[in-house]
Structures are given as C-alpha cells and as structure tokens.
mmCIF file of C-alpha atoms in Angstrom:
data_model
loop_
_atom_site.group_PDB
_atom_site.id
_atom_site.type_symbol
_atom_site.label_atom_id
_atom_site.label_comp_id
_atom_site.label_asym_id
_atom_site.label_seq_id
_atom_site.Cartn_x
_atom_site.Cartn_y
_atom_site.Cartn_z
ATOM 1 C CA MET A 837 30.717 135.490 161.801
ATOM 2 C CA SER A 838 33.164 137.214 159.629
ATOM 3 C CA THR A 839 36.141 139.049 161.084
ATOM 4 C CA ASN A 840 38.378 142.044 160.096
ATOM 5 C CA PRO A 841 41.642 141.121 158.597
ATOM 6 C CA ALA A 842 44.263 140.941 161.353
ATOM 7 C CA SER A 843 45.847 144.252 161.983
ATOM 8 C CA LEU A 844 49.558 145.358 162.480
ATOM 9 C CA LEU A 845 50.118 147.668 165.373
ATOM 10 C CA GLU A 846 53.279 149.953 165.537
ATOM 11 C CA LEU A 847 54.362 152.042 168.483
ATOM 12 C CA GLU A 848 57.126 154.562 167.991
ATOM 13 C CA HIS A 849 58.861 156.476 170.871
ATOM 14 C CA VAL A 850 55.924 156.264 173.222
ATOM 15 C CA SER A 851 56.359 157.698 176.680
ATOM 16 C CA ARG A 852 54.070 158.626 179.694
ATOM 17 C CA HIS A 853 54.921 160.528 182.723
ATOM 18 C CA PHE A 854 52.841 161.018 185.720
ATOM 19 C CA ASP A 855 53.972 163.743 188.215
ATOM 20 C CA GLY A 856 57.414 163.858 186.658
ATOM 21 C CA ARG A 857 57.780 160.050 186.948
ATOM 22 C CA ALA A 858 58.260 158.069 183.689
ATOM 23 C CA VAL A 859 55.923 155.204 183.766
ATOM 24 C CA LEU A 860 56.689 154.478 180.052
ATOM 25 C CA ASN A 861 59.945 155.517 178.535
ATOM 26 C CA ASP A 862 60.452 155.583 174.867
ATOM 27 C CA ILE A 863 58.649 152.641 173.951
ATOM 28 C CA SER A 864 59.051 151.475 170.242
ATOM 29 C CA LEU A 865 57.419 147.938 169.254
ATOM 30 C CA THR A 866 55.784 146.194 166.443
ATOM 31 C CA ILE A 867 52.768 143.905 167.158
ATOM 32 C CA PRO A 868 52.541 141.344 164.375
ATOM 33 C CA PRO A 869 49.123 140.808 162.850
ATOM 34 C CA GLY A 870 47.035 137.718 163.667
ATOM 35 C CA MET A 871 49.371 136.699 166.656
ATOM 36 C CA ILE A 872 49.120 136.750 170.374
ATOM 37 C CA THR A 873 51.515 139.157 172.116
ATOM 38 C CA CYS A 874 51.995 139.083 175.899
ATOM 39 C CA LEU A 875 53.086 142.230 177.820
ATOM 40 C CA LEU A 876 54.823 140.607 180.772
ATOM 41 C CA GLY A 877 56.415 142.311 183.910
ATOM 42 C CA GLN A 878 56.064 143.067 187.542
ATOM 43 C CA SER A 879 53.403 145.227 188.896
ATOM 44 C CA GLY A 880 54.248 148.939 188.178
ATOM 45 C CA CYS A 881 56.299 148.186 184.991
ATOM 46 C CA GLY A 882 53.942 150.216 182.723
ATOM 47 C CA LYS A 883 52.317 147.315 180.922
ATOM 48 C CA SER A 884 48.782 148.223 181.789
ATOM 49 C CA THR A 885 49.381 151.912 181.232
ATOM 50 C CA LEU A 886 50.647 150.839 177.604
ATOM 51 C CA LEU A 887 47.625 148.929 177.187
ATOM 52 C CA ARG A 888 45.359 151.988 177.983
ATOM 53 C CA ILE A 889 47.392 154.055 175.665
ATOM 54 C CA ILE A 890 46.978 151.694 172.852
ATOM 55 C CA SER A 891 43.258 151.633 173.394
ATOM 56 C CA GLY A 892 42.945 155.423 173.661
ATOM 57 C CA VAL A 893 41.729 155.483 177.133
ATOM 58 C CA ASP A 894 45.025 157.456 177.992
ATOM 59 C CA ARG A 895 47.142 159.676 175.902
ATOM 60 C CA PRO A 896 50.889 159.323 175.732
ATOM 61 C CA ASP A 897 53.333 162.307 176.088
ATOM 62 C CA PRO A 898 53.556 164.400 172.901
ATOM 63 C CA GLY A 899 56.152 163.133 170.383
ATOM 64 C CA GLY A 900 55.022 159.439 170.349
ATOM 65 C CA ARG A 901 53.171 157.664 167.385
ATOM 66 C CA ILE A 902 50.881 154.819 167.219
ATOM 67 C CA LEU A 903 49.877 153.240 163.809
ATOM 68 C CA ILE A 904 47.363 150.582 163.078
ATOM 69 C CA ASP A 905 47.899 148.894 159.595
ATOM 70 C CA GLY A 906 49.863 152.167 158.779
ATOM 71 C CA THR A 907 47.266 154.602 159.635
ATOM 72 C CA GLU A 908 48.218 156.930 162.345
ATOM 73 C CA VAL A 909 45.889 157.027 165.424
ATOM 74 C CA VAL A 910 48.217 159.098 167.664
ATOM 75 C CA GLY A 911 50.811 161.430 166.546
ATOM 76 C CA PRO A 912 51.800 164.984 166.406
ATOM 77 C CA GLY A 913 48.528 166.867 166.369
ATOM 78 C CA ARG A 914 46.453 163.785 165.926
ATOM 79 C CA PHE A 915 44.571 161.609 168.395
ATOM 80 C CA VAL A 916 41.874 159.059 167.214
ATOM 81 C CA GLU A 917 39.117 158.480 169.917
ATOM 82 C CA PRO A 918 38.839 154.974 171.200
ATOM 83 C CA GLU A 919 35.548 154.173 169.664
ATOM 84 C CA ASP A 920 37.064 154.875 166.255
ATOM 85 C CA ARG A 921 40.184 152.587 166.556
ATOM 86 C CA GLN A 922 38.439 149.300 166.058
ATOM 87 C CA ILE A 923 40.130 148.000 169.198
ATOM 88 C CA GLY A 924 38.413 145.881 171.705
ATOM 89 C CA PHE A 925 39.183 145.844 175.300
ATOM 90 C CA MET A 926 38.561 143.024 177.783
ATOM 91 C CA PHE A 927 39.087 144.041 181.555
ATOM 92 C CA GLN A 928 40.626 142.118 184.406
ATOM 93 C CA ASP A 929 37.352 142.203 186.304
ATOM 94 C CA TYR A 930 35.366 141.523 182.992
ATOM 95 C CA ALA A 931 33.090 144.744 183.714
ATOM 96 C CA LEU A 932 29.953 142.933 182.683
ATOM 97 C CA PHE A 933 26.885 145.106 183.223
ATOM 98 C CA PRO A 934 24.920 143.318 186.081
ATOM 99 C CA HIS A 935 21.572 144.523 185.132
ATOM 100 C CA LEU A 936 21.816 143.297 181.575
ATOM 101 C CA SER A 937 21.387 139.665 180.263
ATOM 102 C CA VAL A 938 24.411 138.035 178.575
ATOM 103 C CA ALA A 939 22.636 138.612 175.219
ATOM 104 C CA ASP A 940 22.306 142.348 176.049
ATOM 105 C CA ASN A 941 25.921 142.498 177.312
ATOM 106 C CA LEU A 942 26.999 141.116 173.972
ATOM 107 C CA THR A 943 24.699 143.557 172.049
ATOM 108 C CA PHE A 944 25.924 146.671 173.881
ATOM 109 C CA GLY A 945 28.777 147.340 171.439
ATOM 110 C CA LEU A 946 26.580 146.688 168.442
ATOM 111 C CA ARG A 947 24.121 149.527 168.803
ATOM 112 C CA HIS A 948 25.372 150.974 165.339
ATOM 113 C CA LEU A 949 24.119 147.874 163.549
ATOM 114 C CA PRO A 950 20.433 147.310 162.569
ATOM 115 C CA ARG A 951 18.407 145.129 164.998
ATOM 116 C CA ALA A 952 18.525 141.916 162.814
ATOM 117 C CA ALA A 953 22.402 142.270 162.243
ATOM 118 C CA ARG A 954 22.838 142.526 165.961
ATOM 119 C CA ARG A 955 20.937 139.385 166.593
ATOM 120 C CA GLU A 956 22.838 137.514 163.922
ATOM 121 C CA ARG A 957 26.201 138.804 165.337
ATOM 122 C CA VAL A 958 25.277 137.770 168.963
ATOM 123 C CA GLY A 959 24.396 134.450 167.871
ATOM 124 C CA ASP A 960 27.442 133.885 165.887
ATOM 125 C CA VAL A 961 29.921 134.912 168.576
ATOM 126 C CA ALA A 962 28.003 133.057 171.309
ATOM 127 C CA GLU A 963 28.138 129.810 169.072
ATOM 128 C CA ARG A 964 31.891 130.212 168.483
ATOM 129 C CA ILE A 965 32.741 130.697 171.985
ATOM 130 C CA GLY A 966 30.162 128.064 173.310
ATOM 131 C CA ILE A 967 27.879 130.364 175.383
ATOM 132 C CA GLU A 968 24.649 129.876 173.400
ATOM 133 C CA HIS A 969 23.137 128.349 176.606
ATOM 134 C CA LEU A 970 23.923 131.429 178.629
ATOM 135 C CA LEU A 971 22.307 134.303 176.637
ATOM 136 C CA ASP A 972 19.248 134.499 178.888
ATOM 137 C CA ARG A 973 21.250 134.534 182.208
ATOM 138 C CA TYR A 974 22.598 137.316 184.007
ATOM 139 C CA PRO A 975 26.255 137.844 185.271
ATOM 140 C CA HIS A 976 25.610 137.179 188.911
ATOM 141 C CA SER A 977 24.316 133.631 188.043
ATOM 142 C CA LEU A 978 27.564 132.716 186.217
ATOM 143 C CA SER A 979 30.717 131.001 187.298
ATOM 144 C CA GLY A 980 34.020 132.606 186.915
ATOM 145 C CA GLY A 981 34.842 130.831 183.808
ATOM 146 C CA GLU A 982 31.499 131.684 182.269
ATOM 147 C CA GLN A 983 31.906 135.307 182.969
ATOM 148 C CA GLN A 984 35.287 135.213 181.361
ATOM 149 C CA ARG A 985 33.873 133.600 178.232
ATOM 150 C CA VAL A 986 31.051 136.220 178.022
ATOM 151 C CA ALA A 987 33.371 139.012 178.504
ATOM 152 C CA LEU A 988 35.541 137.522 175.681
ATOM 153 C CA ALA A 989 32.448 137.184 173.374
ATOM 154 C CA ARG A 990 31.491 140.778 174.209
ATOM 155 C CA ALA A 991 34.940 142.140 173.270
ATOM 156 C CA LEU A 992 34.900 140.066 170.132
ATOM 157 C CA ALA A 993 31.349 140.875 168.965
ATOM 158 C CA PRO A 994 32.233 144.277 167.360
ATOM 159 C CA GLN A 995 34.882 142.434 165.307
ATOM 160 C CA PRO A 996 37.749 144.507 166.529
ATOM 161 C CA ALA A 997 40.947 144.844 164.570
ATOM 162 C CA ILE A 998 42.943 144.402 167.721
ATOM 163 C CA LEU A 999 41.841 142.864 171.151
ATOM 164 C CA LEU A 1000 43.429 143.889 174.288
ATOM 165 C CA MET A 1001 43.230 141.921 177.452
ATOM 166 C CA ASP A 1002 44.282 142.987 180.848
ATOM 167 C CA GLU A 1003 45.094 140.064 183.151
ATOM 168 C CA PRO A 1004 42.128 138.033 181.664
ATOM 169 C CA PHE A 1005 42.805 134.842 183.732
ATOM 170 C CA SER A 1006 43.932 136.261 187.013
ATOM 171 C CA ASN A 1007 40.521 135.920 188.717
ATOM 172 C CA LEU A 1008 40.124 132.145 188.066
ATOM 173 C CA ASP A 1009 41.488 129.551 190.331
ATOM 174 C CA GLN A 1010 44.544 127.357 188.973
ATOM 175 C CA GLY A 1011 42.756 124.527 187.522
ATOM 176 C CA LEU A 1012 39.877 126.557 185.751
ATOM 177 C CA ARG A 1013 42.562 129.214 184.654
ATOM 178 C CA GLU A 1014 44.449 126.601 182.574
ATOM 179 C CA LYS A 1015 41.233 125.314 180.969
ATOM 180 C CA VAL A 1016 39.640 128.780 180.168
ATOM 181 C CA ARG A 1017 43.222 130.096 179.005
ATOM 182 C CA ARG A 1018 43.512 127.074 176.659
ATOM 183 C CA GLU A 1019 40.021 127.665 175.120
ATOM 184 C CA THR A 1020 40.573 131.418 174.731
ATOM 185 C CA VAL A 1021 43.751 130.910 172.997
ATOM 186 C CA GLU A 1022 42.104 128.513 170.742
ATOM 187 C CA THR A 1023 39.460 130.893 169.861
ATOM 188 C CA LEU A 1024 41.668 133.688 169.244
ATOM 189 C CA ARG A 1025 43.860 131.663 166.841
ATOM 190 C CA ARG A 1026 40.846 130.194 165.125
ATOM 191 C CA MET A 1027 39.505 133.750 164.536
ATOM 192 C CA GLY A 1028 42.932 134.990 163.465
ATOM 193 C CA THR A 1029 42.685 137.864 165.844
ATOM 194 C CA THR A 1030 45.613 140.246 166.850
ATOM 195 C CA ALA A 1031 45.506 140.165 170.667
ATOM 196 C CA ILE A 1032 47.638 141.709 173.388
ATOM 197 C CA ILE A 1033 47.620 140.124 176.719
ATOM 198 C CA VAL A 1034 48.911 141.774 179.889
ATOM 199 C CA THR A 1035 50.216 139.308 182.358
ATOM 200 C CA HIS A 1036 52.543 139.199 185.428
ATOM 201 C CA ASP A 1037 53.000 135.372 185.151
ATOM 202 C CA PRO A 1038 55.896 134.206 183.052
ATOM 203 C CA GLN A 1039 54.575 130.666 182.805
ATOM 204 C CA GLU A 1040 51.404 132.065 181.364
ATOM 205 C CA ALA A 1041 53.379 134.202 178.788
ATOM 206 C CA LEU A 1042 55.394 131.162 177.778
ATOM 207 C CA ALA A 1043 52.327 129.108 177.310
ATOM 208 C CA VAL A 1044 50.183 131.754 175.536
ATOM 209 C CA GLY A 1045 52.377 134.224 173.609
ATOM 210 C CA ASP A 1046 53.706 134.039 170.011
ATOM 211 C CA LEU A 1047 55.697 137.061 171.115
ATOM 212 C CA ILE A 1048 56.613 138.090 174.687
ATOM 213 C CA VAL A 1049 57.583 141.521 175.561
ATOM 214 C CA LEU A 1050 59.303 141.783 178.924
ATOM 215 C CA MET A 1051 58.878 145.186 180.440
ATOM 216 C CA ARG A 1052 60.885 146.702 183.332
ATOM 217 C CA ASP A 1053 60.637 150.160 184.841
ATOM 218 C CA GLY A 1054 58.778 151.534 181.808
ATOM 219 C CA ARG A 1055 61.067 150.060 179.137
ATOM 220 C CA ILE A 1056 61.183 146.906 177.161
ATOM 221 C CA GLU A 1057 63.830 144.682 178.602
ATOM 222 C CA GLN A 1058 63.633 142.062 175.897
ATOM 223 C CA ALA A 1059 61.130 140.968 173.245
ATOM 224 C CA GLY A 1060 61.080 137.721 171.329
ATOM 225 C CA SER A 1061 59.411 134.379 170.950
ATOM 226 C CA PRO A 1062 58.845 132.221 174.147
ATOM 227 C CA ILE A 1063 61.782 129.956 173.151
ATOM 228 C CA ASP A 1064 64.068 132.820 172.446
ATOM 229 C CA ILE A 1065 63.369 134.746 175.626
ATOM 230 C CA TYR A 1066 63.723 131.728 177.810
ATOM 231 C CA ASP A 1067 66.652 130.190 176.163
ATOM 232 C CA CYS A 1068 68.530 133.344 175.304
ATOM 233 C CA PRO A 1069 67.807 135.912 178.046
ATOM 234 C CA CYS A 1070 69.527 139.309 177.336
ATOM 235 C CA SER A 1071 70.121 140.056 181.022
ATOM 236 C CA VAL A 1072 70.138 138.606 184.483
ATOM 237 C CA TYR A 1073 66.819 140.266 185.017
ATOM 238 C CA ALA A 1074 65.287 138.538 181.927
ATOM 239 C CA ALA A 1075 66.790 135.081 182.991
ATOM 240 C CA GLU A 1076 65.439 135.201 186.576
ATOM 241 C CA PHE A 1077 62.134 136.655 185.650
ATOM 242 C CA MET A 1078 61.579 133.739 183.239
ATOM 243 C CA GLY A 1079 62.471 131.138 185.799
ATOM 244 C CA PRO A 1080 64.527 130.371 188.876
ATOM 245 C CA CYS A 1081 68.164 130.481 188.513
ATOM 246 C CA ASN A 1082 71.294 129.607 190.643
ATOM 247 C CA ARG A 1083 73.822 132.522 190.649
ATOM 248 C CA LEU A 1084 77.655 131.864 190.495
ATOM 249 C CA THR A 1085 80.147 134.518 190.251
ATOM 250 C CA GLY A 1086 83.173 133.476 188.331
ATOM 251 C CA ILE A 1087 86.366 134.800 186.606
ATOM 252 C CA TRP A 1088 86.297 135.422 182.820
ATOM 253 C CA THR A 1089 89.105 133.825 181.096
ATOM 254 C CA GLU A 1090 89.660 133.275 177.318
ATOM 255 C CA GLY A 1091 85.790 133.459 176.376
ATOM 256 C CA ARG A 1092 84.647 131.304 179.376
ATOM 257 C CA ILE A 1093 83.495 131.777 182.991
ATOM 258 C CA GLU A 1094 85.486 129.619 185.480
ATOM 259 C CA THR A 1095 83.223 128.819 188.455
ATOM 260 C CA PRO A 1096 83.786 126.339 191.389
ATOM 261 C CA ILE A 1097 81.477 123.894 189.594
ATOM 262 C CA GLY A 1098 82.658 124.289 186.090
ATOM 263 C CA THR A 1099 83.784 126.236 183.242
ATOM 264 C CA PHE A 1100 81.148 127.587 180.697
ATOM 265 C CA PRO A 1101 81.777 129.306 177.431
ATOM 266 C CA ALA A 1102 79.840 132.266 176.312
ATOM 267 C CA ASN A 1103 79.796 135.035 173.535
ATOM 268 C CA LEU A 1104 80.809 137.963 175.676
ATOM 269 C CA ASP A 1105 83.306 140.723 174.991
ATOM 270 C CA LEU A 1106 85.074 140.934 178.515
ATOM 271 C CA PRO A 1107 88.669 141.420 179.311
ATOM 272 C CA ASP A 1108 90.256 138.273 180.853
ATOM 273 C CA GLY A 1109 90.416 138.425 184.722
ATOM 274 C CA THR A 1110 87.180 140.382 185.230
ATOM 275 C CA LEU A 1111 84.010 139.053 186.950
ATOM 276 C CA ALA A 1112 81.177 137.487 185.140
ATOM 277 C CA LEU A 1113 77.962 135.877 186.342
ATOM 278 C CA ALA A 1114 76.557 132.407 185.586
ATOM 279 C CA CYS A 1115 72.832 131.810 185.947
ATOM 280 C CA ILE A 1116 72.191 128.142 186.080
ATOM 281 C CA ARG A 1117 68.693 126.739 185.831
ATOM 282 C CA PRO A 1118 67.643 124.288 188.508
ATOM 283 C CA GLN A 1119 66.738 121.796 185.701
ATOM 284 C CA ALA A 1120 70.427 122.085 184.444
ATOM 285 C CA LEU A 1121 71.400 119.932 187.478
ATOM 286 C CA SER A 1122 71.214 116.245 187.662
ATOM 287 C CA ILE A 1123 72.420 113.471 189.872
ATOM 288 C CA GLY A 1124 74.850 111.066 188.017
ATOM 289 C CA PRO A 1125 76.454 107.671 188.990
ATOM 290 C CA ASP A 1126 78.703 107.693 191.994
ATOM 291 C CA GLY A 1127 82.128 109.186 191.033
ATOM 292 C CA GLN A 1128 80.796 110.730 187.863
ATOM 293 C CA GLY A 1129 80.514 114.319 188.484
ATOM 294 C CA ILE A 1130 80.974 116.883 191.301
ATOM 295 C CA SER A 1131 80.944 115.784 194.959
ATOM 296 C CA ALA A 1132 77.999 117.267 196.712
ATOM 297 C CA ARG A 1133 75.559 116.730 199.555
ATOM 298 C CA VAL A 1134 71.833 116.689 199.718
ATOM 299 C CA ILE A 1135 70.688 119.276 202.454
ATOM 300 C CA ASP A 1136 66.922 119.399 201.509
ATOM 301 C CA LYS A 1137 64.213 117.810 199.469
ATOM 302 C CA THR A 1138 60.517 119.001 198.847
ATOM 303 C CA PHE A 1139 58.220 116.710 196.817
ATOM 304 C CA THR A 1140 55.836 118.809 194.839
ATOM 305 C CA GLY A 1141 54.013 115.871 192.921
ATOM 306 C CA GLU A 1142 55.357 116.199 189.372
ATOM 307 C CA SER A 1143 58.949 117.039 190.541
ATOM 308 C CA GLU A 1144 61.281 117.395 193.551
ATOM 309 C CA GLN A 1145 63.000 120.452 194.509
ATOM 310 C CA ILE A 1146 66.371 119.512 196.079
ATOM 311 C CA GLY A 1147 69.072 121.622 197.812
ATOM 312 C CA ILE A 1148 72.472 120.593 197.087
ATOM 313 C CA MET A 1149 75.648 121.949 198.751
ATOM 314 C CA ILE A 1150 78.960 121.918 197.146
ATOM 315 C CA HIS A 1151 82.343 122.926 198.627
ATOM 316 C CA PRO A 1152 83.377 125.793 198.457
ATOM 317 C CA LEU A 1153 80.056 127.439 197.853
ATOM 318 C CA ALA A 1154 78.533 129.333 200.594
ATOM 319 C CA GLN A 1155 75.022 128.814 199.304
ATOM 320 C CA PRO A 1156 73.193 125.626 198.254
ATOM 321 C CA LEU A 1157 72.251 125.134 194.565
ATOM 322 C CA ARG A 1158 68.595 124.372 193.832
ATOM 323 C CA MET A 1159 67.785 121.512 191.641
ATOM 324 C CA HIS A 1160 64.455 120.397 190.055
ATOM 325 C CA SER A 1161 64.247 116.746 189.112
ATOM 326 C CA HIS A 1162 61.274 114.955 187.449
ATOM 327 C CA VAL A 1163 62.919 111.667 188.020
ATOM 328 C CA ARG A 1164 62.370 110.087 191.419
ATOM 329 C CA ILE A 1165 65.868 109.840 192.981
ATOM 330 C CA PRO A 1166 66.283 107.487 196.025
ATOM 331 C CA MET A 1167 68.606 109.778 198.091
ATOM 332 C CA ALA A 1168 68.317 110.919 201.541
ATOM 333 C CA VAL A 1169 68.826 114.352 203.196
ATOM 334 C CA GLY A 1170 72.576 114.364 204.291
ATOM 335 C CA GLU A 1171 73.626 111.786 201.647
ATOM 336 C CA LYS A 1172 76.690 112.362 199.395
ATOM 337 C CA VAL A 1173 75.888 112.437 195.617
ATOM 338 C CA SER A 1174 77.587 113.110 192.184
ATOM 339 C CA LEU A 1175 76.346 116.317 190.565
ATOM 340 C CA GLN A 1176 76.284 116.709 186.713
ATOM 341 C CA LEU A 1177 75.502 119.745 184.768
ATOM 342 C CA ASN A 1178 73.707 120.532 181.295
ATOM 343 C CA GLY A 1179 75.590 123.516 180.061
ATOM 344 C CA ALA A 1180 72.749 124.382 177.682
ATOM 345 C CA GLN A 1181 70.890 125.714 180.640
ATOM 346 C CA VAL A 1182 73.710 127.913 181.898
ATOM 347 C CA HIS A 1183 73.429 131.780 181.058
ATOM 348 C CA VAL A 1184 76.567 133.982 181.283
ATOM 349 C CA PHE A 1185 76.514 137.770 181.778
ATOM 350 C CA SER A 1186 78.893 140.372 182.867
ATOM 351 C CA GLU A 1187 78.834 140.981 186.586
ATOM 352 C CA GLN A 1188 75.878 143.151 187.212
ATOM 353 C CA PRO A 1189 75.812 146.476 189.189
ATOM 354 C CA LEU A 1190 74.599 146.688 192.521
ATOM 355 C CA ALA A 1191 71.181 148.259 191.440
ATOM 356 C CA ASP A 1192 70.440 145.333 189.113
ATOM 357 C CA LYS A 1193 71.166 142.906 191.989
ATOM 358 C CA LEU A 1194 68.755 144.708 194.364
ATOM 359 C CA ASP A 1195 66.068 144.832 191.586
ATOM 360 C CA THR A 1196 66.235 141.066 190.737
ATOM 361 C CA ASP A 1197 66.300 140.069 194.325
ATOM 362 C CA SER A 1198 63.205 142.024 195.160
#
C-alpha cells in the first residue's frame, strides 16, 4: 500500500467564536510532517473545535489561514471543502456503519477508485493493521479493540495526507487501551503518517506525541516535545496539568526562591523580596538516612502496586507534601524520617494571580 508523502500543516491566527464567546483565540501553529502531534487539554479548551476546523467540518472566524504543504485551504475568500483536503478523520465513537461489513466500511471512502483498485486497497490496509480476518464481520460482532482498528483502517484507506483522531482510545478499558494505543502508534510511524490526536490525558500525550500542544481556554498554553513540556513547563498551569505538584510559596532573593524546605535557583527576572512559587514533583522527594535531610513525619501511606504515595508533614508547613516512591520503604505512619530533595524536579514561577490559582485547582 503506497502512501502520500507526509504533509506539513500550518495554522495562522485561527479563531472561532460561538455566541460571542471565544472557543479558539488566535491559534498559530505548525504541525510537522510525518510526526504525531497531541492536542492536549481539559474538556472545553477548544481542542476538538480546532480538529473540526482543520478537517473542514467547521469554519474559523474570518481572518485566519490554514495551509497544507504551502497550499491554502482556508483563507480570505477561500475555503476548500473537507472531501478535497486529503484529510482523514477518526471519530471518538468510531462511527462505523452498522449495516455494512468491515470490508464495506473500509471501501466507503474509496468509491472514486475502480472496483479492482478498491479491493486491492482494502486488502493492503487490512493486512497492515492486522484485520484481514475481520473483513466479513459486522461492527456489532467486534470487540472494542477490533472496532478501533477497523476505524483506523477506514481512516487510512484513502491515503490521507493528514490523519485527525479525536480521543481515539477513550472508549477502551485501561489494559486494552495501552495495547491498542501502542499498535496504533506503531502503524502510524511505520506508514509515516502526519497525525493529530486529541486527548485530555497527559500520560497518553507523553507516551504518544512527538509534539504536545497544551491548550487552555481556547489558546495554546505551551507547545513542545514531551520531555520539554514536562521538564520545562512555562507556567504553573502547564506544570500541574502534566503531573502532580506540591506548591510552596517562598521569597525571591538573588536568583533563588527561599522556602521552608530549601532554596532553589531559577531563571526568573523578579525583584528581590517578592513572592515566588515552587512546584515540586512528588518524585523529587525521597527518604534519606537518619539525620541526612529535613526532619519530617509520615502521616499517611497508600500502596498502588508499582509505587507508594506518601504524605509527609514538615514544620512549619500547614499542608503535607505528597511523595511518590518506587522503592519499598519500611516506615510506619507517624514515624519520623529524613526528607531529601532532587532539585531537578522543582519548577519555579512568579507568584500566580488568583484567577490562575482557581483555574489550576479546579
């Protein structure tokens, strides 16, 4: 099965308002060819609306532009219809036609091809995705994972330049989700497909994406590689969305934040004496030998199998710190311990405004 060359997608100042409310607000973004991009964010942040606009199912406000390989498909006075954009769309509920066999579902987007070419294309894509044995079956007789693979095959059969996927793994249970996700990513990479996947799950985005675009209230909060966006978050919101954090307010002095549990440097331009905020990952905390660390007390422990989640109280903090440990530590609730910190997992920001605090706490 030959495929179209991977395509570059460019968005320039794309906005979308509904009833006067900005669902998308001045989105500019470049999607690299042949890579998997994850649009990540809470429900209502605009990621699915952006996907519909890219596909052509919805139109942006006047003024924005969308280009595929340098060719404008949306712009002033120009709108290319969805069927002419060479874009595939895989829906969250798969949207398989229940009255058609798997083979006929795969054939649906190939009606422009001669009959022999349709049969060859269906056979090729079915072999690549491993669903040859399902071609005579109907959707109602398939498991969730089988339906997902059929939906992927149907989206890829027309050889789209870009594949859009809206929460494609959310309908699967956890064990099956990881297996199908891994197989899907392997297929996309093997075929060199430019893919955009919408997800609300940061762990899924970290596992899947070459590029992560974190969205918030219709805007792009941060875009970067999984490592960049996790290790170097641009805001408290980004840090906490990508994983749990302990918050500590401290005083900014000579390029460092001073907190009750330590002093941490950061590249911030703040006047000395102002408040700053340290976000400390739970895995930044560990228990050291007696007397080699900060005096603390264990207040609770939760065993989750691969790790333990531990609550640690330190004077004079009013709230406990949360710690994740993959090492079995023989300590009881109420026991005194020595807490140590890995500064690489501490992110420092200027003290955020109240609105930001309410947003990230929600």
